[in-house]
């Protein structure tokens, strides 16, 4: 089938055409548009139905785009990253978040699955296990002008197979920090001259990881949580001439952050943090200093630590670290708070883009489909950003949930209305002339009514 897209939107989508052959791109474009339009499961069959080609004789060719066709997920991630940067972060430091999530999947044909702790259903007092695939995603943490808040835009997602799967194949098992290191270094190769700041949770507070990503001419600066009992030291003293033996790695041991947090002599500074976990401005108390983090047989990493205390006592004192010593404590804290948007995006892609509803069994299709759905979140955001000046926002509200600024569901509805309006604002005769299938018209009309 042929798609009738305006030049502005077509120019964005066409950037991905270089990944495919001419024949495969026509099918890939249908899958891309259909994944946005369908409100059902994100299966190829659902996409073919919403695009009005459910009776296509060669329907298997659309399945083969994911399971057999030759194209690169890695190159698709690079193209998407460049699009996002050109629109939202043309200059200045690039703030990114990295985290893992579990896609709940069952079945004997899904080979890379494992048994993991369910982060949604588990708590401090209850441990819940789940069968599924573990994905590691890197997202751009950037403020969206029309939403007036930071969004996490996924652009690079990889499958981290379970340890049991690697043992069966006799492959070396890579931990999350191993995968994270490789992904960060790949982004550094894509962006050799930009300042990169990676925000992560305590899972990535590993000395080997922090050391490796900082060993570059233009290092990747990391901001993560820090244990209150971490062993911190003064920097190693200058080595005197003619001194025998191995150079010292560290200086005098410093008090634990847990001790500093309860020391009455600690000087606390009151600051206002913007966008505190989606709650607007929040007043907290902080103190900060630099130190060397060291553990036996581990690399030495200079850090700036920041202690955070709530004057209202609603959360316990916590600590974060930054490998960028020149960053101010308030800047480190504001960047770290952005990490929460990663969790929001994980929920949005499940609620609105059908993650965990796809049904691929082929290893290659499994490895491709979920990263594409994550990337679709960012692509929809880009399309909505492009359309916002030509279409009026319709911010959906209910009597129990009032909002004044658009959310991702509103952005998705705007993009769906665009595809409807751009195709069906013409007369019925003109509609038939461009050979757009009638079932697509009827389906998009229903979606537009629902979205409005």
Short mmCIF file of C-alpha atoms in Angstrom, two decimals:
data_model
loop_
_atom_site.label_atom_id
_atom_site.label_comp_id
_atom_site.label_asym_id
_atom_site.label_seq_id
_atom_site.Cartn_x
_atom_site.Cartn_y
_atom_site.Cartn_z
CA UNK A 1 0.00 0.00 0.00
CA UNK A 2 1.11 3.63 -0.50
CA UNK A 3 1.06 6.17 2.30
CA UNK A 4 0.13 9.80 1.70
CA UNK A 5 2.18 11.83 4.21
CA UNK A 6 2.92 15.58 4.14
CA UNK A 7 6.50 16.58 3.40
CA UNK A 8 7.33 17.71 6.95
CA UNK A 9 6.42 14.43 8.60
CA UNK A 10 7.66 12.35 5.68
CA UNK A 11 11.09 13.97 5.96
CA UNK A 12 11.39 12.79 9.56
CA UNK A 13 10.21 9.25 8.87
CA UNK A 14 12.32 8.98 5.71
CA UNK A 15 15.50 9.35 7.77
CA UNK A 16 15.06 5.70 8.73
CA UNK A 17 14.67 4.51 5.13
CA UNK A 18 18.45 4.17 4.75
CA UNK A 19 18.32 1.16 7.08
CA UNK A 20 16.29 -0.93 4.62
CA UNK A 21 16.18 -1.93 1.01
CA UNK A 22 13.56 -0.18 -1.10
CA UNK A 23 11.19 -3.15 -0.97
CA UNK A 24 11.52 -3.76 2.77
CA UNK A 25 11.20 -0.05 3.61
CA UNK A 26 7.66 0.08 2.19
CA UNK A 27 6.66 -2.68 4.59
CA UNK A 28 8.60 -1.20 7.50
CA UNK A 29 6.89 2.16 7.00
CA UNK A 30 3.48 0.48 7.17
CA UNK A 31 4.48 -1.25 10.42
CA UNK A 32 5.71 2.04 11.89
CA UNK A 33 2.54 3.98 11.09
CA UNK A 34 0.30 1.06 12.08
CA UNK A 35 2.04 0.69 15.48
CA UNK A 36 1.13 4.31 16.20
CA UNK A 37 -2.46 4.00 15.01
CA UNK A 38 -3.53 0.73 16.56
CA UNK A 39 -5.05 0.76 20.01
CA UNK A 40 -4.86 -3.01 20.33
CA UNK A 41 -1.95 -5.39 20.88
CA UNK A 42 1.22 -4.47 19.01
CA UNK A 43 1.27 -7.57 16.86
CA UNK A 44 1.87 -7.53 13.13
CA UNK A 45 -1.64 -8.91 12.58
CA UNK A 46 -3.21 -6.00 14.51
CA UNK A 47 -1.15 -3.53 12.51
CA UNK A 48 -2.25 -5.05 9.20
CA UNK A 49 -5.88 -4.80 10.30
CA UNK A 50 -5.66 -1.15 11.30
CA UNK A 51 -3.89 -0.32 8.04
CA UNK A 52 -6.67 -1.99 6.06
CA UNK A 53 -4.55 -4.75 4.54
CA UNK A 54 -5.65 -7.72 6.62
CA UNK A 55 -6.42 -9.60 3.37
CA UNK A 56 -2.96 -9.05 1.90
CA UNK A 57 -1.91 -12.38 0.32
CA UNK A 58 1.77 -11.84 1.11
CA UNK A 59 1.16 -10.87 4.74
CA UNK A 60 4.17 -12.93 5.84
CA UNK A 61 6.49 -10.33 4.30
CA UNK A 62 5.51 -7.90 7.06
CA UNK A 63 6.42 -10.47 9.70
CA UNK A 64 9.78 -11.00 8.01
CA UNK A 65 10.71 -7.33 8.44
CA UNK A 66 11.27 -8.22 12.10
CA UNK A 67 12.35 -11.84 11.88
CA UNK A 68 14.49 -12.08 8.72
CA UNK A 69 15.17 -8.76 6.98
CA UNK A 70 18.71 -7.39 7.11
CA UNK A 71 18.85 -4.08 8.98
CA UNK A 72 20.62 -2.75 12.07
CA UNK A 73 18.98 -1.93 15.39
CA UNK A 74 22.18 -0.15 16.38
CA UNK A 75 22.09 2.18 13.38
CA UNK A 76 18.40 2.88 14.01
CA UNK A 77 19.33 3.96 17.55
CA UNK A 78 22.02 6.30 16.23
CA UNK A 79 19.62 7.92 13.74
CA UNK A 80 16.97 8.42 16.43
CA UNK A 81 19.52 9.93 18.83
CA UNK A 82 20.68 12.42 16.20
CA UNK A 83 17.07 13.46 15.52
CA UNK A 84 16.39 14.01 19.23
CA UNK A 85 19.58 16.00 19.76
CA UNK A 86 19.00 18.24 16.74
CA UNK A 87 15.54 19.17 18.07
CA UNK A 88 15.89 19.22 21.86
CA UNK A 89 19.61 19.47 22.76
CA UNK A 90 21.52 21.14 19.89
CA UNK A 91 24.20 22.34 22.31
CA UNK A 92 25.31 22.03 25.93
CA UNK A 93 25.59 18.93 28.13
CA UNK A 94 23.52 15.89 27.20
CA UNK A 95 21.77 14.37 30.22
CA UNK A 96 20.83 10.71 29.83
CA UNK A 97 19.33 8.06 32.09
CA UNK A 98 20.01 4.34 32.06
CA UNK A 99 17.92 1.65 33.73
CA UNK A 100 16.58 -1.86 33.23
CA UNK A 101 13.04 -3.16 33.10
CA UNK A 102 11.41 -6.57 32.91
CA UNK A 103 9.08 -7.48 30.05
CA UNK A 104 6.78 -10.20 31.37
CA UNK A 105 6.86 -13.04 28.84
CA UNK A 106 6.27 -16.76 29.06
CA UNK A 107 6.69 -19.65 26.63
CA UNK A 108 9.25 -22.29 25.74
CA UNK A 109 10.22 -20.56 22.49
CA UNK A 110 11.32 -17.39 24.29
CA UNK A 111 14.83 -18.58 25.01
CA UNK A 112 16.47 -15.52 26.58
CA UNK A 113 13.93 -15.16 29.38
CA UNK A 114 14.83 -15.57 33.04
CA UNK A 115 13.37 -15.35 36.52
CA UNK A 116 13.84 -11.88 38.03
CA UNK A 117 12.64 -9.77 40.90
CA UNK A 118 9.52 -7.88 39.85
CA UNK A 119 10.34 -4.24 40.68
CA UNK A 120 6.68 -3.16 40.43
CA UNK A 121 5.07 -5.78 42.64
CA UNK A 122 7.94 -6.27 45.11
CA UNK A 123 8.53 -4.17 48.20
CA UNK A 124 10.97 -4.05 51.11
CA UNK A 125 8.89 -6.67 52.92
CA UNK A 126 7.76 -8.81 49.97
CA UNK A 127 9.82 -10.40 47.18
CA UNK A 128 7.89 -11.23 43.99
CA UNK A 129 9.48 -13.16 41.13
CA UNK A 130 8.47 -12.89 37.49
CA UNK A 131 9.37 -14.68 34.26
CA UNK A 132 10.38 -12.40 31.45
CA UNK A 133 12.99 -10.62 29.38
CA UNK A 134 15.30 -8.02 30.87
CA UNK A 135 15.91 -4.89 28.79
CA UNK A 136 18.45 -2.16 29.41
CA UNK A 137 17.44 1.23 28.02
CA UNK A 138 19.26 4.54 27.64
CA UNK A 139 17.00 7.61 27.46
CA UNK A 140 17.54 11.28 26.77
CA UNK A 141 16.40 13.32 29.79
CA UNK A 142 15.27 16.62 28.30
CA UNK A 143 12.66 19.25 29.01
CA UNK A 144 9.86 19.24 26.43
CA UNK A 145 8.83 22.89 25.84
CA UNK A 146 5.11 22.31 25.33
CA UNK A 147 4.87 19.88 28.24
CA UNK A 148 6.96 22.15 30.50
CA UNK A 149 8.56 19.17 32.17
CA UNK A 150 11.37 16.69 31.67
CA UNK A 151 10.60 13.58 29.65
CA UNK A 152 12.76 10.47 29.25
CA UNK A 153 13.03 9.69 25.52
CA UNK A 154 14.35 6.16 24.79
CA UNK A 155 16.74 5.81 21.87
CA UNK A 156 18.97 2.81 22.68
CA UNK A 157 17.58 -0.44 24.13
CA UNK A 158 19.29 -3.84 24.29
CA UNK A 159 18.30 -7.28 25.53
CA UNK A 160 20.31 -8.55 28.51
CA UNK A 161 19.77 -12.34 28.40
CA UNK A 162 19.53 -14.35 31.60
CA UNK A 163 22.52 -16.15 33.06
CA UNK A 164 20.87 -19.52 32.49
CA UNK A 165 20.44 -18.75 28.78
CA UNK A 166 24.13 -17.86 28.43
CA UNK A 167 25.13 -21.03 30.26
CA UNK A 168 23.08 -23.13 27.85
CA UNK A 169 24.85 -21.51 24.90
CA UNK A 170 28.21 -21.63 26.72
CA UNK A 171 28.53 -17.84 26.37
CA UNK A 172 30.16 -15.56 28.89
CA UNK A 173 27.45 -13.97 30.98
CA UNK A 174 27.44 -10.17 30.96
CA UNK A 175 26.06 -8.32 33.94
CA UNK A 176 23.97 -5.17 33.73
CA UNK A 177 27.06 -3.06 34.41
CA UNK A 178 28.87 -4.82 31.54
CA UNK A 179 26.02 -4.04 29.18
CA UNK A 180 25.79 -0.50 30.53
CA UNK A 181 29.50 0.11 29.98
CA UNK A 182 29.31 -1.08 26.36
CA UNK A 183 26.27 1.06 25.66
CA UNK A 184 27.85 4.17 27.17
CA UNK A 185 31.05 3.70 25.20
CA UNK A 186 29.05 3.20 22.02
CA UNK A 187 27.26 6.51 22.64
CA UNK A 188 30.63 8.15 23.21
CA UNK A 189 31.75 6.88 19.77
CA UNK A 190 28.60 8.39 18.26
CA UNK A 191 29.16 11.71 20.05
CA UNK A 192 32.93 12.16 20.43
CA UNK A 193 32.77 15.91 21.10
CA UNK A 194 29.70 16.36 23.29
CA UNK A 195 29.57 16.52 27.10
CA UNK A 196 27.72 13.42 28.33
CA UNK A 197 26.19 12.97 31.78
CA UNK A 198 24.67 9.57 32.63
CA UNK A 199 22.20 9.33 35.54
CA UNK A 200 21.53 5.91 37.08
CA UNK A 201 20.33 4.19 40.22
CA UNK A 202 22.42 2.27 42.74
CA UNK A 203 22.71 -0.77 40.44
CA UNK A 204 25.30 1.16 38.43
CA UNK A 205 27.27 2.49 41.40
CA UNK A 206 30.13 0.08 40.61
CA UNK A 207 33.74 1.22 40.83
CA UNK A 208 34.80 -0.72 37.71
CA UNK A 209 32.04 0.93 35.65
CA UNK A 210 32.70 4.43 36.97
CA UNK A 211 36.42 4.00 36.31
CA UNK A 212 36.06 2.66 32.76
CA UNK A 213 33.70 5.34 31.46
CA UNK A 214 35.89 8.08 32.95
CA UNK A 215 39.08 6.92 31.18
CA UNK A 216 38.56 8.99 28.05
CA UNK A 217 39.87 12.31 26.79
CA UNK A 218 36.30 13.58 27.19
CA UNK A 219 34.92 11.25 29.90
CA UNK A 220 31.31 10.28 30.47
CA UNK A 221 30.31 11.77 33.82
CA UNK A 222 28.09 9.55 35.97
CA UNK A 223 25.62 10.44 38.71
CA UNK A 224 24.32 7.57 40.86
CA UNK A 225 23.24 6.76 44.38
CA UNK A 226 25.98 6.15 46.94
CA UNK A 227 25.93 3.91 50.01
CA UNK A 228 26.14 5.79 53.29
CA UNK A 229 28.80 3.32 54.48
CA UNK A 230 31.02 3.66 51.38
CA UNK A 231 34.76 3.80 52.15
CA UNK A 232 35.86 7.35 51.29
CA UNK A 233 39.42 8.67 51.52
CA UNK A 234 41.42 11.79 50.94
CA UNK A 235 43.37 11.91 47.66
CA UNK A 236 46.77 10.22 47.71
CA UNK A 237 49.55 12.58 48.89
CA UNK A 238 52.18 13.75 46.43
CA UNK A 239 54.92 11.18 46.01
CA UNK A 240 58.26 12.35 47.33
CA UNK A 241 61.41 11.92 45.19
CA UNK A 242 63.37 8.69 45.70
CA UNK A 243 60.46 7.04 47.53
CA UNK A 244 60.57 3.24 47.35
CA UNK A 245 57.61 0.96 46.69
CA UNK A 246 54.31 1.23 44.93
CA UNK A 247 52.67 4.69 44.79
CA UNK A 248 49.87 5.27 47.29
CA UNK A 249 46.36 5.02 45.88
CA UNK A 250 44.60 6.94 48.63
CA UNK A 251 45.16 9.16 51.60
CA UNK A 252 43.62 9.31 55.05
CA UNK A 253 40.29 7.58 55.68
CA UNK A 254 37.36 9.99 55.92
CA UNK A 255 34.28 9.59 58.15
CA UNK A 256 31.37 7.61 56.71
CA UNK A 257 28.53 9.64 55.24
CA UNK A 258 26.23 8.04 57.78
CA UNK A 259 28.33 9.60 60.55
CA UNK A 260 28.41 12.96 58.76
CA UNK A 261 24.61 12.92 58.39
CA UNK A 262 24.10 12.79 62.19
CA UNK A 263 27.08 14.93 63.19
CA UNK A 264 25.78 18.15 64.83
CA UNK A 265 28.75 20.05 63.38
CA UNK A 266 27.76 19.28 59.78
CA UNK A 267 26.80 22.42 57.90
CA UNK A 268 23.58 21.93 55.91
CA UNK A 269 22.53 24.24 53.08
CA UNK A 270 18.84 24.74 52.27
CA UNK A 271 18.07 24.62 48.54
CA UNK A 272 14.96 24.55 46.33
CA UNK A 273 14.90 21.70 43.81
CA UNK A 274 12.73 22.11 40.72
CA UNK A 275 10.57 19.22 39.51
CA UNK A 276 11.10 17.03 42.56
CA UNK A 277 9.78 13.65 41.37
CA UNK A 278 6.83 15.24 39.60
CA UNK A 279 5.78 17.23 42.67
CA UNK A 280 7.01 20.66 41.60
CA UNK A 281 9.47 22.59 43.76
CA UNK A 282 10.73 20.98 46.96
CA UNK A 283 12.88 22.36 49.78
CA UNK A 284 15.67 20.04 50.96
CA UNK A 285 18.94 20.36 52.86
CA UNK A 286 22.24 19.28 51.35
CA UNK A 287 25.93 19.14 52.17
CA UNK A 288 28.72 18.15 49.79
CA UNK A 289 32.44 17.55 49.43
CA UNK A 290 34.94 15.69 47.27
CA UNK A 291 36.67 12.43 48.14
CA UNK A 292 38.25 9.30 46.70
CA UNK A 293 36.10 6.16 46.65
CA UNK A 294 38.21 3.03 47.06
CA UNK A 295 37.72 -0.65 47.80
CA UNK A 296 40.35 -3.37 47.99
CA UNK A 297 41.30 -4.73 44.54
CA UNK A 298 39.06 -2.13 42.86
CA UNK A 299 39.96 0.98 40.86
CA UNK A 300 40.24 4.36 42.57
CA UNK A 301 37.55 6.86 41.56
CA UNK A 302 37.51 10.55 42.59
CA UNK A 303 33.94 11.68 43.29
CA UNK A 304 31.84 14.53 44.60
CA UNK A 305 29.29 13.28 47.10
CA UNK A 306 26.06 15.03 48.04
CA UNK A 307 24.06 14.24 51.19
CA UNK A 308 20.33 15.02 50.99
CA UNK A 309 18.16 15.53 54.07
CA UNK A 310 14.45 16.29 54.24
CA UNK A 311 13.63 19.00 56.79
CA UNK A 312 10.08 17.57 56.98
CA UNK A 313 11.40 14.07 57.69
CA UNK A 314 9.32 12.39 54.97
CA UNK A 315 12.28 10.45 53.54
CA UNK A 316 15.49 9.14 55.03
CA UNK A 317 18.81 10.88 54.44
CA UNK A 318 20.37 9.63 51.24
CA UNK A 319 23.56 10.21 49.26
CA UNK A 320 24.42 10.54 45.58
CA UNK A 321 27.75 10.79 43.82
CA UNK A 322 29.08 12.47 40.70
CA UNK A 323 32.29 11.68 38.88
CA UNK A 324 32.20 15.25 37.59
CA UNK A 325 33.92 17.09 40.43
CA UNK A 326 33.28 20.51 38.91
CA UNK A 327 29.50 20.23 38.98
CA UNK A 328 27.73 22.12 41.75
CA UNK A 329 25.78 20.09 44.35
CA UNK A 330 22.45 21.63 43.35
CA UNK A 331 23.15 20.85 39.66
CA UNK A 332 23.99 17.24 40.53
CA UNK A 333 20.80 16.91 42.55
CA UNK A 334 18.56 18.41 39.86
CA UNK A 335 20.06 16.11 37.22
CA UNK A 336 19.65 13.09 39.48
CA UNK A 337 15.98 13.85 40.14
CA UNK A 338 15.37 13.64 36.38
CA UNK A 339 16.00 9.90 36.61
CA UNK A 340 12.47 9.36 37.87
CA UNK A 341 11.17 10.10 34.36
CA UNK A 342 12.75 6.85 33.19
CA UNK A 343 10.27 4.96 35.37
CA UNK A 344 7.45 7.10 33.99
CA UNK A 345 8.42 6.19 30.42
CA UNK A 346 8.51 2.48 31.30
CA UNK A 347 4.90 2.80 32.44
CA UNK A 348 3.84 4.90 29.43
CA UNK A 349 5.15 2.44 26.83
CA UNK A 350 3.23 -0.34 28.55
CA UNK A 351 0.03 1.66 28.84
CA UNK A 352 -0.02 3.33 25.41
CA UNK A 353 2.39 1.53 23.06
CA UNK A 354 1.62 -2.08 23.88
CA UNK A 355 4.91 -3.27 25.35
CA UNK A 356 4.31 -6.81 26.70
CA UNK A 357 1.48 -7.39 24.19
CA UNK A 358 3.70 -8.37 21.24
CA UNK A 359 3.83 -12.09 20.46
CA UNK A 360 7.01 -12.72 18.49
CA UNK A 361 8.80 -16.04 19.10
CA UNK A 362 11.77 -15.67 16.74
CA UNK A 363 14.97 -14.68 18.56
CA UNK A 364 15.69 -11.89 16.08
CA UNK A 365 12.12 -10.56 16.16
CA UNK A 366 12.13 -10.56 19.97
CA UNK A 367 15.42 -8.64 20.04
CA UNK A 368 14.04 -6.05 17.60
CA UNK A 369 10.40 -5.49 18.53
CA UNK A 370 10.65 -4.15 22.08
CA UNK A 371 13.45 -1.65 21.25
CA UNK A 372 11.30 -0.43 18.35
CA UNK A 373 8.32 0.15 20.65
CA UNK A 374 10.54 2.05 23.07
CA UNK A 375 11.91 4.13 20.19
CA UNK A 376 8.34 4.76 19.04
CA UNK A 377 7.78 6.72 22.26
CA UNK A 378 10.50 9.16 21.19
CA UNK A 379 9.33 9.26 17.57
CA UNK A 380 5.77 10.15 18.63
CA UNK A 381 7.21 12.94 20.80
CA UNK A 382 9.18 14.28 17.82
CA UNK A 383 6.12 14.17 15.55
CA UNK A 384 3.96 15.90 18.18
CA UNK A 385 6.65 18.58 18.57
CA UNK A 386 6.57 19.11 14.81
CA UNK A 387 2.75 19.29 14.72
CA UNK A 388 2.06 21.41 17.79
CA UNK A 389 1.99 24.71 15.90
CA UNK A 390 -0.52 23.47 13.30
CA UNK A 391 -2.88 21.54 15.56
CA UNK A 392 -4.62 22.62 18.73
CA UNK A 393 -3.84 20.59 21.81
CA UNK A 394 -6.80 18.76 23.28
CA UNK A 395 -5.72 17.96 26.82
CA UNK A 396 -8.01 15.21 28.01
CA UNK A 397 -9.27 15.47 31.58
CA UNK A 398 -11.71 13.76 33.89
CA UNK A 399 -13.58 14.93 36.94
CA UNK A 400 -11.08 13.11 39.16
CA UNK A 401 -7.91 13.99 37.21
CA UNK A 402 -7.30 17.57 36.16
CA UNK A 403 -4.32 18.65 34.10
CA UNK A 404 -3.49 21.73 32.05
CA UNK A 405 -0.46 20.59 30.05
CA UNK A 406 -0.29 17.74 27.53
CA UNK A 407 1.02 14.33 28.54
CA UNK A 408 2.26 11.53 26.31
CA UNK A 409 -1.27 10.21 25.79
CA UNK A 410 -2.24 13.65 24.45
CA UNK A 411 0.83 13.67 22.18
CA UNK A 412 -0.13 10.25 20.84
CA UNK A 413 -3.72 11.41 20.26
CA UNK A 414 -2.42 14.47 18.39
CA UNK A 415 -0.28 12.34 16.08
CA UNK A 416 -3.21 10.00 15.43
CA UNK A 417 -5.50 12.96 14.62
CA UNK A 418 -2.83 14.22 12.24
CA UNK A 419 -2.73 11.00 10.27
CA UNK A 420 -6.52 11.10 10.09
CA UNK A 421 -6.74 14.78 9.11
CA UNK A 422 -3.92 14.72 6.55
CA UNK A 423 -5.43 11.72 4.78
CA UNK A 424 -9.16 12.26 5.07
CA UNK A 425 -9.65 16.03 4.78
CA UNK A 426 -10.02 15.43 1.03
CA UNK A 427 -13.23 14.39 -0.73
CA UNK A 428 -14.26 10.76 -1.11
CA UNK A 429 -13.33 10.86 -4.83
CA UNK A 430 -9.85 12.19 -4.08
CA UNK A 431 -9.58 9.61 -1.33
CA UNK A 432 -10.18 6.81 -3.83
CA UNK A 433 -7.72 8.32 -6.32
CA UNK A 434 -4.75 7.97 -3.95
CA UNK A 435 -5.69 4.28 -3.42
CA UNK A 436 -5.85 4.40 0.36
CA UNK A 437 -7.83 1.31 1.46
CA UNK A 438 -11.35 2.01 2.66
CA UNK A 439 -10.91 -0.07 5.87
CA UNK A 440 -8.04 2.23 6.84
CA UNK A 441 -10.34 5.24 6.46
CA UNK A 442 -12.99 3.66 8.66
CA UNK A 443 -10.51 2.54 11.30
CA UNK A 444 -8.75 5.93 11.44
CA UNK A 445 -12.09 7.71 11.65
CA UNK A 446 -13.00 5.62 14.69
CA UNK A 447 -9.60 6.27 16.26
CA UNK A 448 -9.86 10.01 15.63
CA UNK A 449 -13.27 10.15 17.31
CA UNK A 450 -11.91 8.21 20.28
CA UNK A 451 -8.73 10.30 20.49
CA UNK A 452 -10.64 13.57 20.37
#
